[in-house]
Amino acid sequence: MQKLVFGLNRPDDTDFEAFREYWLEEHAPIAAELPGLRRYTVSFPDDPDRSQYDGLAELWFDDRAALDAALASEAGEATATDLANFAGDDDMLQLVVEEHVVVE
């Protein structure tokens, strides 16, 4: 299983609730259309003023080939393009990781 992890921040002129609402109601349905997506979660800090990121996303795929195919797809392009509608472009975290479950 390969996982893509994003840490995003809101632009300076956007309040946290507007950022959160856009991500959940507008962006998440776009990202949910990625081919091969097995699981998708979005998490927000309890205290965004004390957090390095305003939100985290985790997207699971069967393998690296499925992840790469999803990002190269029309849905992947639409998802990437939509980031500019709600997320700041500085200090974005993007990691491709192999998950190891320690406690189920």
Short mmCIF file of C-alpha atoms in Angstrom, two decimals:
data_model
loop_
_atom_site.label_atom_id
_atom_site.label_comp_id
_atom_site.label_asym_id
_atom_site.label_seq_id
_atom_site.Cartn_x
_atom_site.Cartn_y
_atom_site.Cartn_z
CA MET A 1 0.00 0.00 0.00
CA GLN A 2 1.33 3.44 -0.92
CA LYS A 3 0.08 6.57 0.74
CA LEU A 4 0.26 10.17 -0.41
CA VAL A 5 0.29 12.66 2.47
CA PHE A 6 -0.36 16.38 2.11
CA GLY A 7 -0.06 19.14 4.69
CA LEU A 8 -1.75 22.33 3.52
CA ASN A 9 -2.12 25.84 4.85
CA ARG A 10 -4.70 28.44 4.02
CA PRO A 11 -3.81 31.71 2.32
CA ASP A 12 -3.32 34.67 4.64
CA ASP A 13 -6.63 36.22 3.58
CA THR A 14 -8.71 33.08 4.31
CA ASP A 15 -10.04 32.18 7.75
CA PHE A 16 -9.73 28.64 9.05
CA GLU A 17 -13.44 27.78 8.83
CA ALA A 18 -13.68 28.88 5.19
CA PHE A 19 -10.57 26.81 4.39
CA ARG A 20 -11.97 23.77 6.18
CA GLU A 21 -15.41 24.11 4.57
CA TYR A 22 -14.00 24.46 1.05
CA TRP A 23 -11.74 21.46 1.49
CA LEU A 24 -14.52 19.20 2.77
CA GLU A 25 -17.37 20.38 0.56
CA GLU A 26 -15.66 21.37 -2.70
CA HIS A 27 -12.17 19.86 -2.96
CA ALA A 28 -12.69 16.47 -1.31
CA PRO A 29 -15.37 15.37 -3.81
CA ILE A 30 -12.98 16.22 -6.67
CA ALA A 31 -10.12 14.25 -5.09
CA ALA A 32 -12.47 11.35 -4.31
CA GLU A 33 -12.74 10.76 -8.07
CA LEU A 34 -9.05 9.78 -8.39
CA PRO A 35 -8.87 6.39 -10.11
CA GLY A 36 -7.50 3.64 -7.89
CA LEU A 37 -8.06 5.60 -4.67
CA ARG A 38 -8.62 3.10 -1.85
CA ARG A 39 -9.05 5.47 1.09
CA TYR A 40 -9.01 9.24 1.60
CA THR A 41 -8.98 11.08 4.92
CA VAL A 42 -8.73 14.73 5.80
CA SER A 43 -7.75 15.92 9.29
CA PHE A 44 -7.75 19.36 10.88
CA PRO A 45 -5.98 20.55 14.03
CA ASP A 46 -7.97 21.43 17.13
CA ASP A 47 -5.90 24.61 17.46
CA PRO A 48 -4.80 25.75 13.98
CA ASP A 49 -2.93 28.75 15.41
CA ARG A 50 -0.51 26.36 17.09
CA SER A 51 -0.15 23.91 14.21
CA GLN A 52 2.36 23.94 11.36
CA TYR A 53 -0.41 22.92 8.91
CA ASP A 54 -4.07 23.87 8.75
CA GLY A 55 -5.01 20.43 7.43
CA LEU A 56 -3.65 17.05 6.45
CA ALA A 57 -4.83 14.66 3.75
CA GLU A 58 -3.94 11.00 3.38
CA LEU A 59 -4.70 9.16 0.15
CA TRP A 60 -4.12 5.39 -0.12
CA PHE A 61 -3.38 3.44 -3.31
CA ASP A 62 -2.54 -0.22 -3.94
CA ASP A 63 0.97 0.59 -5.17
CA ARG A 64 3.16 3.32 -6.63
CA ALA A 65 1.96 2.63 -10.18
CA ALA A 66 -1.67 3.21 -9.12
CA LEU A 67 -0.68 6.42 -7.32
CA ASP A 68 1.24 7.72 -10.35
CA ALA A 69 -1.63 6.81 -12.70
CA ALA A 70 -4.11 8.66 -10.46
CA LEU A 71 -2.00 11.81 -10.39
CA ALA A 72 -1.55 11.72 -14.18
CA SER A 73 -5.29 11.26 -14.82
CA GLU A 74 -7.85 13.97 -15.62
CA ALA A 75 -9.09 13.68 -12.05
CA GLY A 76 -5.52 14.14 -10.81
CA GLU A 77 -5.11 17.28 -12.88
CA ALA A 78 -8.46 18.63 -11.66
CA THR A 79 -7.49 17.91 -8.06
CA ALA A 80 -4.11 19.64 -8.41
CA THR A 81 -5.65 22.64 -10.16
CA ASP A 82 -8.30 23.06 -7.45
CA LEU A 83 -5.65 23.41 -4.72
CA ALA A 84 -5.15 27.03 -5.80
CA ASN A 85 -8.80 27.73 -4.92
CA PHE A 86 -8.31 27.21 -1.18
CA ALA A 87 -4.71 26.42 -0.20
CA GLY A 88 -1.64 28.60 0.04
CA ASP A 89 1.28 27.59 -2.13
CA ASP A 90 4.09 28.07 0.37
CA ASP A 91 5.10 25.50 2.95
CA MET A 92 3.07 22.63 1.49
CA LEU A 93 4.00 19.16 2.67
CA GLN A 94 3.84 16.35 0.12
CA LEU A 95 5.16 12.88 0.92
CA VAL A 96 4.78 9.49 -0.70
CA VAL A 97 5.15 6.93 2.07
CA GLU A 98 4.80 3.24 2.70
CA GLU A 99 2.57 2.79 5.70
CA HIS A 100 3.45 0.32 8.46
CA VAL A 101 0.60 -0.38 10.89
CA VAL A 102 1.91 -0.83 14.41
CA VAL A 103 -1.46 -1.05 16.22
CA GLU A 104 -4.66 -1.89 14.33
#
